[in-house]
Amino acid sequence: MTLLDPSNDGRLANLWEDEYARKGIPSSFRPDPSGSLVDALMILDSLSFKGMVAVDIGCGTGRNSLYLASRGYEVYSLDIAETVVRRFADHVTREGVDDRIHVFCRSVTEPWPISRGVCDLAADLFCYKHVIAPSQRTAYRRELASALRSGGYFLLTLAGTDDGYYGPLLSSSPDRDARIIIDPANSIPSVLYDAADIKREFGDEFEIAHYEHKEKSGRMHDAEYLRSTHFFIFKRR
């Protein structure tokens, strides 16, 4: 099932279209699922979690959606970049898995095309960090809490303020207090977080089931950097 409903934020969508064509950041060029998603499912397995329905928030090329489907999940896949979404939806149809992966071109700050409480798992691999306005983050959290059942899990990974690539960009931030940075390679804005920020923003609806601060070398825009990542697994109250 595919529904194309492009966001009214055309500029941001166009920036992501350009990034996926340029292939500068990992999600733009890696075919394998995120290591954080693989790790999270192993942790959830150890907790005897038996999820069946997931939402892939900011699915991009669909690598994580495909992995979730291979693990038996029915997946709702959301992304703002229409060309990328169309390409992924075509792939899903060709592979004959359109009964398990439902692809939507939709901003994650607009109403999600998912019934209330239907999801067991929500996965956000570096999407929330690109939601800049506080009102939009509130809308995102509202939609997330609506889609995820009580007792369901939410995986969130994002860059920290000490990230080797993003961290130095704070020196040229357009809003240092809000920790907003602009990636000079693609003009896409982000917010950098401390762990305490994330705990505060999601604390009303979620409790922390697992947290790690990960550091490893990673490739960004044709160069290697020491990446710093917050890895959260939240449980919906």
PDB file of C-alpha atoms in Angstrom:
ATOM      1  CA  MET A   1       0.000   0.000   0.000  1.00  0.00           C
ATOM      2  CA  THR A   2       1.424   3.393  -0.985  1.00  0.00           C
ATOM      3  CA  LEU A   3       0.049   6.850  -0.297  1.00  0.00           C
ATOM      4  CA  LEU A   4       1.846   9.932  -1.626  1.00  0.00           C
ATOM      5  CA  ASP A   5       1.005  13.077   0.279  1.00  0.00           C
ATOM      6  CA  PRO A   6       4.077  15.336   0.099  1.00  0.00           C
ATOM      7  CA  SER A   7       4.718  17.675   3.015  1.00  0.00           C
ATOM      8  CA  ASN A   8       4.026  21.355   2.580  1.00  0.00           C
ATOM      9  CA  ASP A   9       7.644  21.957   3.600  1.00  0.00           C
ATOM     10  CA  GLY A  10       8.907  21.725   0.049  1.00  0.00           C
ATOM     11  CA  ARG A  11      12.327  23.213   0.730  1.00  0.00           C
ATOM     12  CA  LEU A  12      13.279  20.607   3.321  1.00  0.00           C
ATOM     13  CA  ALA A  13      11.986  17.832   1.081  1.00  0.00           C
ATOM     14  CA  ASN A  14      14.093  19.183  -1.787  1.00  0.00           C
ATOM     15  CA  LEU A  15      17.188  19.295   0.417  1.00  0.00           C
ATOM     16  CA  TRP A  16      16.693  15.631   1.266  1.00  0.00           C
ATOM     17  CA  GLU A  17      16.113  14.753  -2.375  1.00  0.00           C
ATOM     18  CA  ASP A  18      19.459  16.379  -3.188  1.00  0.00           C
ATOM     19  CA  GLU A  19      21.204  14.583  -0.318  1.00  0.00           C
ATOM     20  CA  TYR A  20      19.997  11.168  -1.421  1.00  0.00           C
ATOM     21  CA  ALA A  21      21.223  11.943  -4.939  1.00  0.00           C
ATOM     22  CA  ARG A  22      24.598  13.140  -3.585  1.00  0.00           C
ATOM     23  CA  LYS A  23      24.984  10.209  -1.149  1.00  0.00           C
ATOM     24  CA  GLY A  24      26.981  12.023   1.495  1.00  0.00           C
ATOM     25  CA  ILE A  25      25.573  10.708   4.787  1.00  0.00           C
ATOM     26  CA  PRO A  26      25.328   7.021   5.758  1.00  0.00           C
ATOM     27  CA  SER A  27      21.570   6.637   5.276  1.00  0.00           C
ATOM     28  CA  SER A  28      21.965   7.920   1.714  1.00  0.00           C
ATOM     29  CA  PHE A  29      24.346   5.208   0.518  1.00  0.00           C
ATOM     30  CA  ARG A  30      24.368   2.193   2.856  1.00  0.00           C
ATOM     31  CA  PRO A  31      22.182  -0.737   1.767  1.00  0.00           C
ATOM     32  CA  ASP A  32      22.475  -2.640   5.060  1.00  0.00           C
ATOM     33  CA  PRO A  33      20.225  -1.885   8.035  1.00  0.00           C
ATOM     34  CA  SER A  34      21.441   0.462  10.730  1.00  0.00           C
ATOM     35  CA  GLY A  35      23.643  -1.262  13.292  1.00  0.00           C
ATOM     36  CA  SER A  36      21.596   0.450  15.980  1.00  0.00           C
ATOM     37  CA  LEU A  37      18.430  -1.211  14.720  1.00  0.00           C
ATOM     38  CA  VAL A  38      20.106  -4.623  14.652  1.00  0.00           C
ATOM     39  CA  ASP A  39      21.412  -4.050  18.192  1.00  0.00           C
ATOM     40  CA  ALA A  40      18.017  -2.846  19.413  1.00  0.00           C
ATOM     41  CA  LEU A  41      16.200  -5.924  18.118  1.00  0.00           C
ATOM     42  CA  MET A  42      18.748  -8.148  19.873  1.00  0.00           C
ATOM     43  CA  ILE A  43      18.134  -6.281  23.128  1.00  0.00           C
ATOM     44  CA  LEU A  44      14.368  -6.542  22.672  1.00  0.00           C
ATOM     45  CA  ASP A  45      14.720 -10.262  21.979  1.00  0.00           C
ATOM     46  CA  SER A  46      16.477 -10.591  25.343  1.00  0.00           C
ATOM     47  CA  LEU A  47      13.447  -8.907  26.924  1.00  0.00           C
ATOM     48  CA  SER A  48      11.156 -11.499  25.266  1.00  0.00           C
ATOM     49  CA  PHE A  49       9.541  -8.750  23.185  1.00  0.00           C
ATOM     50  CA  LYS A  50       7.216 -10.187  20.524  1.00  0.00           C
ATOM     51  CA  GLY A  51       6.399  -7.231  18.289  1.00  0.00           C
ATOM     52  CA  MET A  52       4.528  -7.658  15.019  1.00  0.00           C
ATOM     53  CA  VAL A  53       3.902  -4.101  13.745  1.00  0.00           C
ATOM     54  CA  ALA A  54       6.507  -1.344  13.409  1.00  0.00           C
ATOM     55  CA  VAL A  55       6.795   2.185  12.080  1.00  0.00           C
ATOM     56  CA  ASP A  56      10.046   3.273  10.396  1.00  0.00           C
ATOM     57  CA  ILE A  57      10.219   7.027  11.003  1.00  0.00           C
ATOM     58  CA  GLY A  58      12.152   8.774   8.241  1.00  0.00           C
ATOM     59  CA  CYS A  59      12.592   5.568   6.246  1.00  0.00           C
ATOM     60  CA  GLY A  60      14.643   7.035   3.371  1.00  0.00           C
ATOM     61  CA  THR A  61      15.700   4.290   0.971  1.00  0.00           C
ATOM     62  CA  GLY A  62      13.893   1.712   3.090  1.00  0.00           C
ATOM     63  CA  ARG A  63      16.865  -0.329   4.291  1.00  0.00           C
ATOM     64  CA  ASN A  64      15.554  -0.509   7.857  1.00  0.00           C
ATOM     65  CA  SER A  65      11.979  -1.175   6.764  1.00  0.00           C
ATOM     66  CA  LEU A  66      13.149  -4.111   4.664  1.00  0.00           C
ATOM     67  CA  TYR A  67      15.121  -5.501   7.599  1.00  0.00           C
ATOM     68  CA  LEU A  68      12.139  -5.200   9.917  1.00  0.00           C
ATOM     69  CA  ALA A  69       9.955  -6.967   7.361  1.00  0.00           C
ATOM     70  CA  SER A  70      12.551  -9.746   7.068  1.00  0.00           C
ATOM     71  CA  ARG A  71      12.216 -10.191  10.823  1.00  0.00           C
ATOM     72  CA  GLY A  72       8.473 -10.722  10.475  1.00  0.00           C
ATOM     73  CA  TYR A  73       7.153  -7.216  11.114  1.00  0.00           C
ATOM     74  CA  GLU A  74       4.410  -5.441   9.258  1.00  0.00           C
ATOM     75  CA  VAL A  75       5.974  -2.017   8.645  1.00  0.00           C
ATOM     76  CA  TYR A  76       4.660   1.509   8.119  1.00  0.00           C
ATOM     77  CA  SER A  77       7.380   3.539   6.385  1.00  0.00           C
ATOM     78  CA  LEU A  78       7.282   7.352   6.479  1.00  0.00           C
ATOM     79  CA  ASP A  79       9.530   9.865   4.735  1.00  0.00           C
ATOM     80  CA  ILE A  80       9.351  13.379   3.314  1.00  0.00           C
ATOM     81  CA  ALA A  81      11.458  12.876   0.146  1.00  0.00           C
ATOM     82  CA  GLU A  82       8.961  12.018  -2.595  1.00  0.00           C
ATOM     83  CA  THR A  83      11.368  10.691  -5.231  1.00  0.00           C
ATOM     84  CA  VAL A  84      13.072   8.431  -2.689  1.00  0.00           C
ATOM     85  CA  VAL A  85       9.714   7.239  -1.374  1.00  0.00           C
ATOM     86  CA  ARG A  86       8.462   6.439  -4.889  1.00  0.00           C
ATOM     87  CA  ARG A  87      11.614   4.464  -5.631  1.00  0.00           C
ATOM     88  CA  PHE A  88      11.272   2.490  -2.397  1.00  0.00           C
ATOM     89  CA  ALA A  89       7.564   1.881  -2.985  1.00  0.00           C
ATOM     90  CA  ASP A  90       8.333   0.543  -6.465  1.00  0.00           C
ATOM     91  CA  HIS A  91      10.945  -1.793  -4.957  1.00  0.00           C
ATOM     92  CA  VAL A  92       8.451  -3.033  -2.385  1.00  0.00           C
ATOM     93  CA  THR A  93       5.954  -3.807  -5.151  1.00  0.00           C
ATOM     94  CA  ARG A  94       8.534  -5.567  -7.326  1.00  0.00           C
ATOM     95  CA  GLU A  95       9.628  -7.711  -4.395  1.00  0.00           C
ATOM     96  CA  GLY A  96       6.035  -8.659  -3.643  1.00  0.00           C
ATOM     97  CA  VAL A  97       6.135  -7.438  -0.032  1.00  0.00           C
ATOM     98  CA  ASP A  98       3.574  -4.643  -0.345  1.00  0.00           C
ATOM     99  CA  ASP A  99       1.305  -6.622   1.961  1.00  0.00           C
ATOM    100  CA  ARG A 100       3.913  -6.181   4.729  1.00  0.00           C
ATOM    101  CA  ILE A 101       5.458  -2.759   3.996  1.00  0.00           C
ATOM    102  CA  HIS A 102       3.191   0.293   3.656  1.00  0.00           C
ATOM    103  CA  VAL A 103       5.061   3.291   2.248  1.00  0.00           C
ATOM    104  CA  PHE A 104       3.890   6.877   2.749  1.00  0.00           C
ATOM    105  CA  CYS A 105       5.342  10.205   1.642  1.00  0.00           C
ATOM    106  CA  ARG A 106       4.565  12.155   4.780  1.00  0.00           C
ATOM    107  CA  SER A 107       6.235  14.634   7.086  1.00  0.00           C
ATOM    108  CA  VAL A 108       6.658  13.073  10.525  1.00  0.00           C
ATOM    109  CA  THR A 109       5.271  16.283  12.046  1.00  0.00           C
ATOM    110  CA  GLU A 110       1.927  15.877  10.250  1.00  0.00           C
ATOM    111  CA  PRO A 111      -0.778  13.321  11.184  1.00  0.00           C
ATOM    112  CA  TRP A 112       0.539   9.802  10.639  1.00  0.00           C
ATOM    113  CA  PRO A 113      -1.533   7.397   8.506  1.00  0.00           C
ATOM    114  CA  ILE A 114      -1.530   4.835  11.312  1.00  0.00           C
ATOM    115  CA  SER A 115      -4.417   3.808  13.565  1.00  0.00           C
ATOM    116  CA  ARG A 116      -4.109   4.600  17.243  1.00  0.00           C
ATOM    117  CA  GLY A 117      -2.135   2.050  19.275  1.00  0.00           C
ATOM    118  CA  VAL A 118      -1.453  -0.289  16.342  1.00  0.00           C
ATOM    119  CA  CYS A 119       2.368  -0.294  16.534  1.00  0.00           C
ATOM    120  CA  ASP A 120       4.465  -2.475  18.821  1.00  0.00           C
ATOM    121  CA  LEU A 121       7.727  -0.798  17.795  1.00  0.00           C
ATOM    122  CA  ALA A 122       8.746   2.613  16.468  1.00  0.00           C
ATOM    123  CA  ALA A 123      12.236   3.155  15.050  1.00  0.00           C
ATOM    124  CA  ASP A 124      13.801   6.570  14.507  1.00  0.00           C
ATOM    125  CA  LEU A 125      17.350   6.426  13.194  1.00  0.00           C
ATOM    126  CA  PHE A 126      18.538  10.061  12.973  1.00  0.00           C
ATOM    127  CA  CYS A 127      15.174  11.583  12.016  1.00  0.00           C
ATOM    128  CA  TYR A 128      14.059  13.438  15.166  1.00  0.00           C
ATOM    129  CA  LYS A 129      17.267  15.479  15.161  1.00  0.00           C
ATOM    130  CA  HIS A 130      16.077  17.146  11.954  1.00  0.00           C
ATOM    131  CA  VAL A 131      12.820  18.368  13.500  1.00  0.00           C
ATOM    132  CA  ILE A 132      13.784  21.928  14.350  1.00  0.00           C
ATOM    133  CA  ALA A 133      10.761  23.868  15.612  1.00  0.00           C
ATOM    134  CA  PRO A 134       9.572  23.049  19.158  1.00  0.00           C
ATOM    135  CA  SER A 135       5.957  23.001  17.937  1.00  0.00           C
ATOM    136  CA  GLN A 136       6.878  20.416  15.293  1.00  0.00           C
ATOM    137  CA  ARG A 137       8.665  18.263  17.862  1.00  0.00           C
ATOM    138  CA  THR A 138       5.528  18.378  19.998  1.00  0.00           C
ATOM    139  CA  ALA A 139       3.482  17.243  16.981  1.00  0.00           C
ATOM    140  CA  TYR A 140       5.957  14.410  16.302  1.00  0.00           C
ATOM    141  CA  ARG A 141       5.767  13.181  19.898  1.00  0.00           C
ATOM    142  CA  ARG A 142       1.975  13.351  19.838  1.00  0.00           C
ATOM    143  CA  GLU A 143       1.800  11.216  16.688  1.00  0.00           C
ATOM    144  CA  LEU A 144       4.375   8.766  18.070  1.00  0.00           C
ATOM    145  CA  ALA A 145       2.482   8.329  21.329  1.00  0.00           C
ATOM    146  CA  SER A 146      -0.751   7.809  19.401  1.00  0.00           C
ATOM    147  CA  ALA A 147       0.653   5.171  17.031  1.00  0.00           C
ATOM    148  CA  LEU A 148       2.503   3.143  19.669  1.00  0.00           C
ATOM    149  CA  ARG A 149       0.581   0.854  22.002  1.00  0.00           C
ATOM    150  CA  SER A 150       1.049   0.944  25.752  1.00  0.00           C
ATOM    151  CA  GLY A 151       4.038  -1.275  26.520  1.00  0.00           C
ATOM    152  CA  GLY A 152       5.450  -0.844  23.008  1.00  0.00           C
ATOM    153  CA  TYR A 153       9.041   0.227  22.402  1.00  0.00           C
ATOM    154  CA  PHE A 154      10.599   3.250  20.716  1.00  0.00           C
ATOM    155  CA  LEU A 155      14.154   3.173  19.373  1.00  0.00           C
ATOM    156  CA  LEU A 156      15.740   6.606  19.017  1.00  0.00           C
ATOM    157  CA  THR A 157      19.276   7.325  17.860  1.00  0.00           C
ATOM    158  CA  LEU A 158      20.747  10.755  17.195  1.00  0.00           C
ATOM    159  CA  ALA A 159      24.009  12.655  17.281  1.00  0.00           C
ATOM    160  CA  GLY A 160      25.345  14.160  20.480  1.00  0.00           C
ATOM    161  CA  THR A 161      26.849  17.589  20.985  1.00  0.00           C
ATOM    162  CA  ASP A 162      30.314  15.989  20.979  1.00  0.00           C
ATOM    163  CA  ASP A 163      29.866  14.297  17.604  1.00  0.00           C
ATOM    164  CA  GLY A 164      33.017  14.516  15.508  1.00  0.00           C
ATOM    165  CA  TYR A 165      31.218  15.786  12.420  1.00  0.00           C
ATOM    166  CA  TYR A 166      28.249  17.754  13.747  1.00  0.00           C
ATOM    167  CA  GLY A 167      29.715  19.059  17.024  1.00  0.00           C
ATOM    168  CA  PRO A 168      32.178  21.578  15.510  1.00  0.00           C
ATOM    169  CA  LEU A 169      29.324  23.108  13.498  1.00  0.00           C
ATOM    170  CA  LEU A 170      27.943  24.606  16.729  1.00  0.00           C
ATOM    171  CA  SER A 171      30.552  27.348  16.368  1.00  0.00           C
ATOM    172  CA  SER A 172      28.598  28.685  13.379  1.00  0.00           C
ATOM    173  CA  SER A 173      25.140  27.876  14.750  1.00  0.00           C
ATOM    174  CA  PRO A 174      22.280  30.206  13.754  1.00  0.00           C
ATOM    175  CA  ASP A 175      20.828  29.574  17.243  1.00  0.00           C
ATOM    176  CA  ARG A 176      23.456  28.396  19.728  1.00  0.00           C
ATOM    177  CA  ASP A 177      21.020  28.235  22.653  1.00  0.00           C
ATOM    178  CA  ALA A 178      18.798  25.804  20.724  1.00  0.00           C
ATOM    179  CA  ARG A 179      21.910  23.926  19.444  1.00  0.00           C
ATOM    180  CA  ILE A 180      20.768  24.207  15.839  1.00  0.00           C
ATOM    181  CA  ILE A 181      23.413  23.454  13.242  1.00  0.00           C
ATOM    182  CA  ILE A 182      23.396  23.527   9.446  1.00  0.00           C
ATOM    183  CA  ASP A 183      25.278  20.812   7.562  1.00  0.00           C
ATOM    184  CA  PRO A 184      27.451  22.783   5.113  1.00  0.00           C
ATOM    185  CA  ALA A 185      27.531  19.862   2.667  1.00  0.00           C
ATOM    186  CA  ASN A 186      23.767  19.725   2.118  1.00  0.00           C
ATOM    187  CA  SER A 187      22.229  22.709   4.003  1.00  0.00           C
ATOM    188  CA  ILE A 188      20.036  20.367   6.089  1.00  0.00           C
ATOM    189  CA  PRO A 189      19.416  21.689   9.631  1.00  0.00           C
ATOM    190  CA  SER A 190      19.708  19.601  12.801  1.00  0.00           C
ATOM    191  CA  VAL A 191      19.463  19.929  16.542  1.00  0.00           C
ATOM    192  CA  LEU A 192      22.231  18.422  18.692  1.00  0.00           C
ATOM    193  CA  TYR A 193      21.205  16.865  21.988  1.00  0.00           C
ATOM    194  CA  ASP A 194      22.531  15.845  25.353  1.00  0.00           C
ATOM    195  CA  ALA A 195      20.987  12.716  26.844  1.00  0.00           C
ATOM    196  CA  ALA A 196      19.207  14.837  29.452  1.00  0.00           C
ATOM    197  CA  ASP A 197      17.434  16.806  26.711  1.00  0.00           C
ATOM    198  CA  ILE A 198      15.958  13.647  25.229  1.00  0.00           C
ATOM    199  CA  LYS A 199      14.907  12.270  28.610  1.00  0.00           C
ATOM    200  CA  ARG A 200      13.094  15.526  29.285  1.00  0.00           C
ATOM    201  CA  GLU A 201      11.353  15.731  25.893  1.00  0.00           C
ATOM    202  CA  PHE A 202      10.063  12.138  25.957  1.00  0.00           C
ATOM    203  CA  GLY A 203       9.670  11.635  29.711  1.00  0.00           C
ATOM    204  CA  ASP A 204       5.931  12.290  29.890  1.00  0.00           C
ATOM    205  CA  GLU A 205       4.940   9.319  27.725  1.00  0.00           C
ATOM    206  CA  PHE A 206       7.976   7.028  27.899  1.00  0.00           C
ATOM    207  CA  GLU A 207      10.350   5.400  30.359  1.00  0.00           C
ATOM    208  CA  ILE A 208      13.912   4.420  29.470  1.00  0.00           C
ATOM    209  CA  ALA A 209      14.398   0.685  28.983  1.00  0.00           C
ATOM    210  CA  HIS A 210      17.984   0.957  27.716  1.00  0.00           C
ATOM    211  CA  TYR A 211      20.503   3.714  27.014  1.00  0.00           C
ATOM    212  CA  GLU A 212      24.035   3.795  25.610  1.00  0.00           C
ATOM    213  CA  HIS A 213      26.399   6.529  24.500  1.00  0.00           C
ATOM    214  CA  LYS A 214      28.109   5.042  21.443  1.00  0.00           C
ATOM    215  CA  GLU A 215      31.331   6.189  19.835  1.00  0.00           C
ATOM    216  CA  LYS A 216      32.800   4.787  16.641  1.00  0.00           C
ATOM    217  CA  SER A 217      34.458   5.921  13.429  1.00  0.00           C
ATOM    218  CA  GLY A 218      32.020   6.682  10.631  1.00  0.00           C
ATOM    219  CA  ARG A 219      32.004   8.128   7.163  1.00  0.00           C
ATOM    220  CA  MET A 220      30.356  11.485   6.431  1.00  0.00           C
ATOM    221  CA  HIS A 221      30.690  13.297   3.118  1.00  0.00           C
ATOM    222  CA  ASP A 222      33.714  11.283   1.957  1.00  0.00           C
ATOM    223  CA  ALA A 223      35.725  11.614   5.178  1.00  0.00           C
ATOM    224  CA  GLU A 224      36.058   9.665   8.440  1.00  0.00           C
ATOM    225  CA  TYR A 225      34.976  11.150  11.777  1.00  0.00           C
ATOM    226  CA  LEU A 226      34.619   9.928  15.348  1.00  0.00           C
ATOM    227  CA  ARG A 227      30.843   9.728  15.668  1.00  0.00           C
ATOM    228  CA  SER A 228      29.050  10.207  18.982  1.00  0.00           C
ATOM    229  CA  THR A 229      25.534   8.774  19.173  1.00  0.00           C
ATOM    230  CA  HIS A 230      22.795   8.569  21.793  1.00  0.00           C
ATOM    231  CA  PHE A 231      21.102   5.157  21.651  1.00  0.00           C
ATOM    232  CA  PHE A 232      17.771   5.064  23.472  1.00  0.00           C
ATOM    233  CA  ILE A 233      15.199   2.311  23.791  1.00  0.00           C
ATOM    234  CA  PHE A 234      12.076   3.739  25.413  1.00  0.00           C
ATOM    235  CA  LYS A 235       9.013   1.865  26.634  1.00  0.00           C
ATOM    236  CA  ARG A 236       5.587   3.450  26.156  1.00  0.00           C
ATOM    237  CA  ARG A 237       3.732   3.940  29.405  1.00  0.00           C
TER     238      ARG A 237
END
